[in-house]
Coordinates of C-alpha atoms in Angstrom, one line a residue:
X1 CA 0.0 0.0 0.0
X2 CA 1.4 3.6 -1.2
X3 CA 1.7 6.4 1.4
X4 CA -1.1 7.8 0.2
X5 CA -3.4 4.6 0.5
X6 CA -2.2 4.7 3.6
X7 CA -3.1 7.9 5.0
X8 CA -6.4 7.9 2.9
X9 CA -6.9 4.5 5.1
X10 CA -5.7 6.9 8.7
X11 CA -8.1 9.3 7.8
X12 CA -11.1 6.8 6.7
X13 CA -10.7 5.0 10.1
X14 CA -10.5 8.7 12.2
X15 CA -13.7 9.6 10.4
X16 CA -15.5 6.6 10.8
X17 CA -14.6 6.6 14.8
X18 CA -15.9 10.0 14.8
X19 CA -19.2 9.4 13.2
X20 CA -19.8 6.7 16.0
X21 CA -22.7 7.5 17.9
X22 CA -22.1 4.8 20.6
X23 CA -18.6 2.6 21.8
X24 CA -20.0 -0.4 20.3
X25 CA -20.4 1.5 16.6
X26 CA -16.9 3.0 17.5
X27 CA -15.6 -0.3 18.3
X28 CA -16.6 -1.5 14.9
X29 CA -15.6 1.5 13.2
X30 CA -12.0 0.8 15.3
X31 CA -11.7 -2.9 13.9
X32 CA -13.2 -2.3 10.6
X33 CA -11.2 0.7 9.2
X34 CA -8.1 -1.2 10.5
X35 CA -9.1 -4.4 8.9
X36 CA -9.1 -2.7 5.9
X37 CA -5.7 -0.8 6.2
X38 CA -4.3 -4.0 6.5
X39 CA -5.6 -5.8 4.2
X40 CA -6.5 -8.4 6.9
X41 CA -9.6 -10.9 7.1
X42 CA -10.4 -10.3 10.0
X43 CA -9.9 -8.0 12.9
X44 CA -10.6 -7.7 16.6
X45 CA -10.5 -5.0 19.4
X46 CA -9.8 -5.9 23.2
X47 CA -9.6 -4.6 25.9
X48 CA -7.3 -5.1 28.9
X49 CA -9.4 -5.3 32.5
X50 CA -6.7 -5.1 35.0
X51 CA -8.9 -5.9 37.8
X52 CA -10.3 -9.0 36.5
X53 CA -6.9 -10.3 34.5
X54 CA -8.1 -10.7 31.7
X55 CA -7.8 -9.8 28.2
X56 CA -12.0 -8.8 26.8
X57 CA -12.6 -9.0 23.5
X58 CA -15.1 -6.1 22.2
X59 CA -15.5 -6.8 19.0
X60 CA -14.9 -9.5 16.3
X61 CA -15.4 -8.0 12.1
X62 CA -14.5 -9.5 9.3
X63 CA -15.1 -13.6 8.2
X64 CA -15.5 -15.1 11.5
X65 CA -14.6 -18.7 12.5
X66 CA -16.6 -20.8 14.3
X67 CA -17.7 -19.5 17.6
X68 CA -16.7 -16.0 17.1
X69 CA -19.6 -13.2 17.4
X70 CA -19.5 -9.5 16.4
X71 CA -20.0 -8.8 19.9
X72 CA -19.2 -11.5 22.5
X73 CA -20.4 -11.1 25.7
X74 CA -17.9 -13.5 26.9
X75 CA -15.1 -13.6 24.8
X76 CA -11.8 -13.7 27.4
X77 CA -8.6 -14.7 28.0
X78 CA -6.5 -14.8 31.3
X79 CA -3.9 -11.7 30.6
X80 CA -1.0 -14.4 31.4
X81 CA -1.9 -16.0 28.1
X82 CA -1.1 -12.9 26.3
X83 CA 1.6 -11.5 28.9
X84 CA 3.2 -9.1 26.3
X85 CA 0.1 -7.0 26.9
X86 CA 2.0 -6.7 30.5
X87 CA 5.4 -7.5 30.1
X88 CA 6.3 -6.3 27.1
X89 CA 3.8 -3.8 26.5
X90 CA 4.1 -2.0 29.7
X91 CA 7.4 -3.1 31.1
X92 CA 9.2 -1.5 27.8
X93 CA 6.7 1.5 26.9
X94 CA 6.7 2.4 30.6
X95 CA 10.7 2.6 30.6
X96 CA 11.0 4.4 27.4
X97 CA 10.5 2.4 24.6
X98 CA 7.9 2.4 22.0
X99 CA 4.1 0.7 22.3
X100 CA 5.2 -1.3 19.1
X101 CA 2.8 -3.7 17.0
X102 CA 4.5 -7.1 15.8
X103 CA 3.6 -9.6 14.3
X104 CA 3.2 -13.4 14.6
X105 CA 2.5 -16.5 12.6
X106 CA 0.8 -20.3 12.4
X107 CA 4.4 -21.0 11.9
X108 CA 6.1 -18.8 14.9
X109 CA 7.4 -15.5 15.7
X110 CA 7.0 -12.9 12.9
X111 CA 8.2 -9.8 12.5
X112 CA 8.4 -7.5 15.8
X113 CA 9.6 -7.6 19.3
X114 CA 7.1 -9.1 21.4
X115 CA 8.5 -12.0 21.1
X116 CA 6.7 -15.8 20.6
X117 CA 3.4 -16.1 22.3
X118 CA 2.3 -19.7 22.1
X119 CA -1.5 -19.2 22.6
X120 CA -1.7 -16.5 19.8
X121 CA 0.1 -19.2 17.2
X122 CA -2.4 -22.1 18.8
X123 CA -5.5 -19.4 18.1
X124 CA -4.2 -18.6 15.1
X125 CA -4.0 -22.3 13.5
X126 CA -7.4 -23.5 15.3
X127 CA -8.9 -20.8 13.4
X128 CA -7.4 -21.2 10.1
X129 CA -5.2 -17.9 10.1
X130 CA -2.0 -18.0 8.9
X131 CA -0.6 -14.8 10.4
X132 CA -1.4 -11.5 12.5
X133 CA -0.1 -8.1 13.5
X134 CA -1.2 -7.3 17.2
X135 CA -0.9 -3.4 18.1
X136 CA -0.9 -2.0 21.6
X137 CA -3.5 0.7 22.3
X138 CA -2.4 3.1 24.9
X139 CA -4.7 5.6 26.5
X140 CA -4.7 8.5 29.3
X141 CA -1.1 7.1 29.3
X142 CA -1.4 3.6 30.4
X143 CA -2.0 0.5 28.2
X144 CA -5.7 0.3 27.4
X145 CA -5.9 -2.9 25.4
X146 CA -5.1 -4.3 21.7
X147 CA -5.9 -4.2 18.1
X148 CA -5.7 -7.7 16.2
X149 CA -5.5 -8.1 12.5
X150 CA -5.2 -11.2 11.1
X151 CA -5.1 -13.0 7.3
X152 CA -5.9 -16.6 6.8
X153 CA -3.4 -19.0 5.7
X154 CA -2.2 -18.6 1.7
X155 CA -2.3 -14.8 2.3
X156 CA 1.3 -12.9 2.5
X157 CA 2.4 -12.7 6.3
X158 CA 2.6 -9.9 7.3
X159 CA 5.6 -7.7 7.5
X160 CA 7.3 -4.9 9.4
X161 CA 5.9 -2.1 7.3
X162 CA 2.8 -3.4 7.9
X163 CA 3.5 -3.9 12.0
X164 CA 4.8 -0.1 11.9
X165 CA 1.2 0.5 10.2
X166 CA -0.9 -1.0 12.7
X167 CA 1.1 1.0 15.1
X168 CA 0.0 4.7 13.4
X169 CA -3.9 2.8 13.4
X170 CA -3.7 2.1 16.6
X171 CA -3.0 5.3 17.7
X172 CA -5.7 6.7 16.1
X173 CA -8.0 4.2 17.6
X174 CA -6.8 5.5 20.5
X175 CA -7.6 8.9 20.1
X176 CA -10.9 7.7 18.9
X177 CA -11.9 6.1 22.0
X178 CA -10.8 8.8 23.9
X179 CA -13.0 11.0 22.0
X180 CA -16.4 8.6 22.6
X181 CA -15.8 8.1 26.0
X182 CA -15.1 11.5 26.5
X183 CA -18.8 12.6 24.5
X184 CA -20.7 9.7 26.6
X185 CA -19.5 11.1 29.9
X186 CA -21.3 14.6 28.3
X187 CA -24.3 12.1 27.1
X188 CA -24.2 10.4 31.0
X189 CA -24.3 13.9 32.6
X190 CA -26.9 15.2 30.2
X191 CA -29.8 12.3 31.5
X192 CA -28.2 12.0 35.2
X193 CA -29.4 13.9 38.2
X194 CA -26.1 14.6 39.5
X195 CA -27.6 14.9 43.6
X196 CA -29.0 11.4 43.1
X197 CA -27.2 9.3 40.0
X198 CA -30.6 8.4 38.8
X199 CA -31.8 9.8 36.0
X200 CA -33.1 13.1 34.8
X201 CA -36.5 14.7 33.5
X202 CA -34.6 14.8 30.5
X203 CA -33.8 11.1 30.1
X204 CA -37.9 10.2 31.3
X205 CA -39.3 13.0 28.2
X206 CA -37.3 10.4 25.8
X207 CA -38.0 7.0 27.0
X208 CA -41.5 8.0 27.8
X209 CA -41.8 9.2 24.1
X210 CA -40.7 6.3 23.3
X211 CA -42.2 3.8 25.5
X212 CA -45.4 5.8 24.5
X213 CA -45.0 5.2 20.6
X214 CA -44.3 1.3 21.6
X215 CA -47.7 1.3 23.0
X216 CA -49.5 2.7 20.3
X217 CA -47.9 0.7 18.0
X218 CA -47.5 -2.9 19.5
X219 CA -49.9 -2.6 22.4
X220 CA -47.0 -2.7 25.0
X221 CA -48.0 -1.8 28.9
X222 CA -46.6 1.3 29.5
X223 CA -46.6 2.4 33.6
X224 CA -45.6 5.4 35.1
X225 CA -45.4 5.9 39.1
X226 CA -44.9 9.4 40.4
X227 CA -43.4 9.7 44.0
X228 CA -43.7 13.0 46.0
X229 CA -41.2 13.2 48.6
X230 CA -43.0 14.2 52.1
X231 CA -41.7 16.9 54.7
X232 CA -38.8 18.0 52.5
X233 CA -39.6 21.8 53.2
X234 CA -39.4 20.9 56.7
X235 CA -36.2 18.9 57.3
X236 CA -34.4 21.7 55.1
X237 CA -36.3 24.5 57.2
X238 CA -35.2 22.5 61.1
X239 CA -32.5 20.5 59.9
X240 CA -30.9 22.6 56.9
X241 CA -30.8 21.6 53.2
X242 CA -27.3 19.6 53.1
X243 CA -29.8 16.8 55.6
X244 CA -32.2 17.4 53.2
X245 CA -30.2 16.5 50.4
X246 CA -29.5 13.6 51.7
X247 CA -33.3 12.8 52.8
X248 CA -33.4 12.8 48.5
X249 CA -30.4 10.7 48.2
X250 CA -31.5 7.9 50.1
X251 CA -35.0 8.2 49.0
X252 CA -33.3 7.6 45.1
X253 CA -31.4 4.7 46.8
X254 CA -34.8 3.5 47.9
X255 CA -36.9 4.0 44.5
X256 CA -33.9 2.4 42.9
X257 CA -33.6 -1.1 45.1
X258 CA -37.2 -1.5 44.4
X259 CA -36.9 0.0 40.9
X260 CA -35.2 -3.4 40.3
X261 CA -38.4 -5.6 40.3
X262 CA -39.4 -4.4 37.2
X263 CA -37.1 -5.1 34.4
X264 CA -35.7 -2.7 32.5
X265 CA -37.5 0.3 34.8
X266 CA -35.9 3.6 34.3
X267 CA -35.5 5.0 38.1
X268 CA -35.6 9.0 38.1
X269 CA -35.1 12.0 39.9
X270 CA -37.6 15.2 38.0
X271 CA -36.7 18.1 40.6
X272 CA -36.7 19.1 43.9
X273 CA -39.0 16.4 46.0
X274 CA -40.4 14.5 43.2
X275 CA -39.2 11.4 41.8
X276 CA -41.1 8.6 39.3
X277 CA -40.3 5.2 38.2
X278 CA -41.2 3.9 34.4
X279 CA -41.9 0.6 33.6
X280 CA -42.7 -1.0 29.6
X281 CA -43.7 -4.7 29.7
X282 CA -44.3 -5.5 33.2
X283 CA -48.1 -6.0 34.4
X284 CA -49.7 -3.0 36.1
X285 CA -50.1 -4.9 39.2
X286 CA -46.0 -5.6 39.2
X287 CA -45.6 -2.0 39.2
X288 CA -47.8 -1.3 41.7
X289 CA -46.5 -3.8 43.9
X290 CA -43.1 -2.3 43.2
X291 CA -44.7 1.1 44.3
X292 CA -46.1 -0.5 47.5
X293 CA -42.9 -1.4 48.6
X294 CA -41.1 2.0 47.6
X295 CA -44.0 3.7 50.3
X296 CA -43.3 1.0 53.2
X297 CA -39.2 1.6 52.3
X298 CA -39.7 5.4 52.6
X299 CA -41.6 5.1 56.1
X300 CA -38.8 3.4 57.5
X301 CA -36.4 6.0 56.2
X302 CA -35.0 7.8 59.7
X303 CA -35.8 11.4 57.9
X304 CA -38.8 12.9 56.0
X305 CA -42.2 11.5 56.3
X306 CA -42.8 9.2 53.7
X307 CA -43.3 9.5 50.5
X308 CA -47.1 10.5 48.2
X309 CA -47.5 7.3 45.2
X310 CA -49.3 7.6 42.4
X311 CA -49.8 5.2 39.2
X312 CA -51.0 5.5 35.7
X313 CA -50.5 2.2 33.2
X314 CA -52.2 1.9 30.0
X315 CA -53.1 -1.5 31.0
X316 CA -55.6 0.0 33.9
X317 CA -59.0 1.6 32.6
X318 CA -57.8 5.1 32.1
X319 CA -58.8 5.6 28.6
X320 CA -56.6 6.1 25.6
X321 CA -52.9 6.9 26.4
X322 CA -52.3 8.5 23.0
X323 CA -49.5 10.7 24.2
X324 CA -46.8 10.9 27.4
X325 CA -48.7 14.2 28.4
X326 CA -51.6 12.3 29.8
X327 CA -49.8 9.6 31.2
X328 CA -47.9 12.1 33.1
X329 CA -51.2 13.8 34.3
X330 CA -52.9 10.6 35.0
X331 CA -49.7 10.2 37.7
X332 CA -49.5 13.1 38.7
X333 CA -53.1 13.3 39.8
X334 CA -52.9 10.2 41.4
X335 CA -49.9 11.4 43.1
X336 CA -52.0 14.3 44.0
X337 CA -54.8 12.5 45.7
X338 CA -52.6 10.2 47.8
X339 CA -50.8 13.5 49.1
X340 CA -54.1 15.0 49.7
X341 CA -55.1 11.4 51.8
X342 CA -51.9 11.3 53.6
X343 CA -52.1 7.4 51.9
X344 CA -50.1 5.3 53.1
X345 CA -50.3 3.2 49.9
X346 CA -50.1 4.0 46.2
X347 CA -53.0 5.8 44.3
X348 CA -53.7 3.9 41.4
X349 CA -55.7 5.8 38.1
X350 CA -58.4 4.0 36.6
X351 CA -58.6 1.6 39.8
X352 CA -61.9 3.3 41.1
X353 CA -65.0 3.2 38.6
X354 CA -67.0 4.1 37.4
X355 CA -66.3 7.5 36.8
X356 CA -62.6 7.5 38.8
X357 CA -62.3 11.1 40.8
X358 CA -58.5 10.2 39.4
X359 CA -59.3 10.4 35.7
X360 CA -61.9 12.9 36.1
X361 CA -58.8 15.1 37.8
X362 CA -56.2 14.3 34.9
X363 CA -58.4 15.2 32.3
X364 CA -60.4 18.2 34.0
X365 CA -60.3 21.3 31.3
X366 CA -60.0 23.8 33.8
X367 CA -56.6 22.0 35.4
X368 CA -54.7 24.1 32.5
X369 CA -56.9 27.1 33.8
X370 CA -56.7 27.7 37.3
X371 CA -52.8 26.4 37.3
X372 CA -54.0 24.3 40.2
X373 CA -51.0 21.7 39.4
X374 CA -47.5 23.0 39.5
X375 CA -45.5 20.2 38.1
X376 CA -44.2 18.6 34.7
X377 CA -44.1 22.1 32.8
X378 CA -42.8 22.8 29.3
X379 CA -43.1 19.8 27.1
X380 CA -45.9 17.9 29.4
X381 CA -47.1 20.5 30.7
X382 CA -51.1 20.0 31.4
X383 CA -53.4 20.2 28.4

């Protein structure tokens, strides 16, 4: 490959990193663009998890032998198998040298300086390769983890040019992955309620949108619990707000523990006192049970005084749920009357017919009017 193949390859693999919108299309983007450079058949990314000792494998592209997936979910080796990533890799690097790529062979050592790793020659004729060039990837200064290219057997070995190549690649994979995980930290803060960790109105309007559109479209239960923190205004006002923040933080911990009976729930934090949990696929009588136990859990909390429940699910006789909007009402009212009942349980909408005082509140005209409810403005806003 001419120089400028080769940096038209450097560039294609930068630009496809960049265009990721998630690690695992980065990953691919990573393997694939390097793949290509190299002229390889197939190509994997792994990581190095130094608290486990092991070696992860991320991703697999390219023709794939026999019990290789795109994305294993449990694709690892010891790190002692593959000690270079240790020894050579940070031993040498760490005392000066360079994070070099080499290269080995079905036959044995190749071109390079790590030196001959049994397992990767073993790996390399089980799987009917006849050669590889393995580069280290180093980020935030340490080593991260490896890039694998490999050719099957028949195909030229590979050589040093090409081991100085996947050296330059792997660099810009670095930088690459640097890059993604740097923009899904931003993405993480975006839809995280930084008091709490769980997450934020912001992440609830999206899933609910979508949830919502699932229902409409494949009939899926939808559920929505809204919790309403009691005596918050008073532990800040006796106690002072830094006990009060952490009335919310254990009230999250709480609405998260039981947040995990309902697969899949998304466990959330909207402002100030007021909390929700939403569910898609569980029954409504799961998620109710789920809020029945986050009202007993919040009584035995040693601050505040409980917490106000209230449930909407499009599998309970509320009427059409044609938009998040009215679910969120349908909660919220609910919510409402169990704060108005001191209840010790959760309200449920729909639960109470005919004509349920909870519907009939939701979907009153003059709710918009009077501004008698003050929460979920802007995009759900009553109406």
């Amino acid at each position: 490959m001419g120089e400028e193949s080769r940096l038209a390859a450097v560039v294609a693999l930068a630009q496809g990193m960049a265009a990721a919108h998630s690690s695992r299309e980065a990953w691919r983007a990573a393997a694939g663009g390097a793949r290509r450079a190299l002229g390889g058949s197939f190509a994997a990314l792994s990581v190095w998890e130094r608290e486990l000792g092991r070696l992860r494998v991320l991703v697999n592209v390219g023709e794939l032998a026999e019990g290789e997936e795109e994305f294993p979910e449990d694709e690892s080796y010891p790190v002692h198998q593959f000690a270079e990533i240790t020894e050579f890799l940070h031993e040498r690097w760490a005392g000066g040298g360079e994070p070099d790529a080499w290269v080995e062979t079905a036959q044995g050592p190749g071109e390079g300086r790590a030196g001959y790793c049994h397992q990767r020659v073993a790996a390399l004729r089980r799987r009917g390769r006849g050669c590889c060039v393995v580069a280290p990837i180093v980020l935030h200064g340490r080593a991260w983890g490896e890039l694998y290219v490999a050719r099957p057997v028949g195909e030229p070995v590979f050589a040093g040019a090409d081991a100085d190549f996947a050296t330059v690649l792997a660099a810009v994979v670095a930088a690459g992955i640097a890059q993604t995980e740097r923009l899904e930290e931003a993405r993480r803060l975006a839809f995280t309620d930084s008091l709490t960790g769980l997450a934020n109105r912001r992440a609830v309007d999206a899933r609910l949108d979508e949830a919502v559109e699932l229902h409409r479209r494949d009939g899926a239960v939808v559920s929505l619990v809204v919790c309403d923190v009691n005596g918050l205004k008073k532990v800040n006002d006796t106690l002072g707000h830094s006990v009060g923040d952490r009335l919310l933080e254990r009230f999250g911990s709480v609405l998260s523990l039981c947040g995990a009976m309902l697969p899949g729930a998304l466990a959330a934090r909207l402002g100030g006192d007021e909390f929700c949990l939403l569910a898609v696929g569980p029954s409504a009588d799961e998620v109710v049970k789920a809020a029945d136990e986050v009202c007993r859990r919040a009584v035995e909390l040693d601050i505040g005084d409980g917490v106000a429940c209230g449930v909407a699910s499009t599998e309970d006789p509320i009427g059409p749920v044609h938009s998040a909007r009215r679910l969120f009402r349908l909660a919220d009212a609910a919510q409402y009357r169990a704060k108005a009942e001191r209840a010790a349980h959760p309200v449920v909408a729909g639960r109470e017919v005919p004509d349920d005082p909870v519907v009939r509140l939701a979907d009153e005209p003059s709710r918009e009017a009077d501004g008698e409810r003050r929460r979920f403005r802007g995009r759900h806003a009553p109406g």
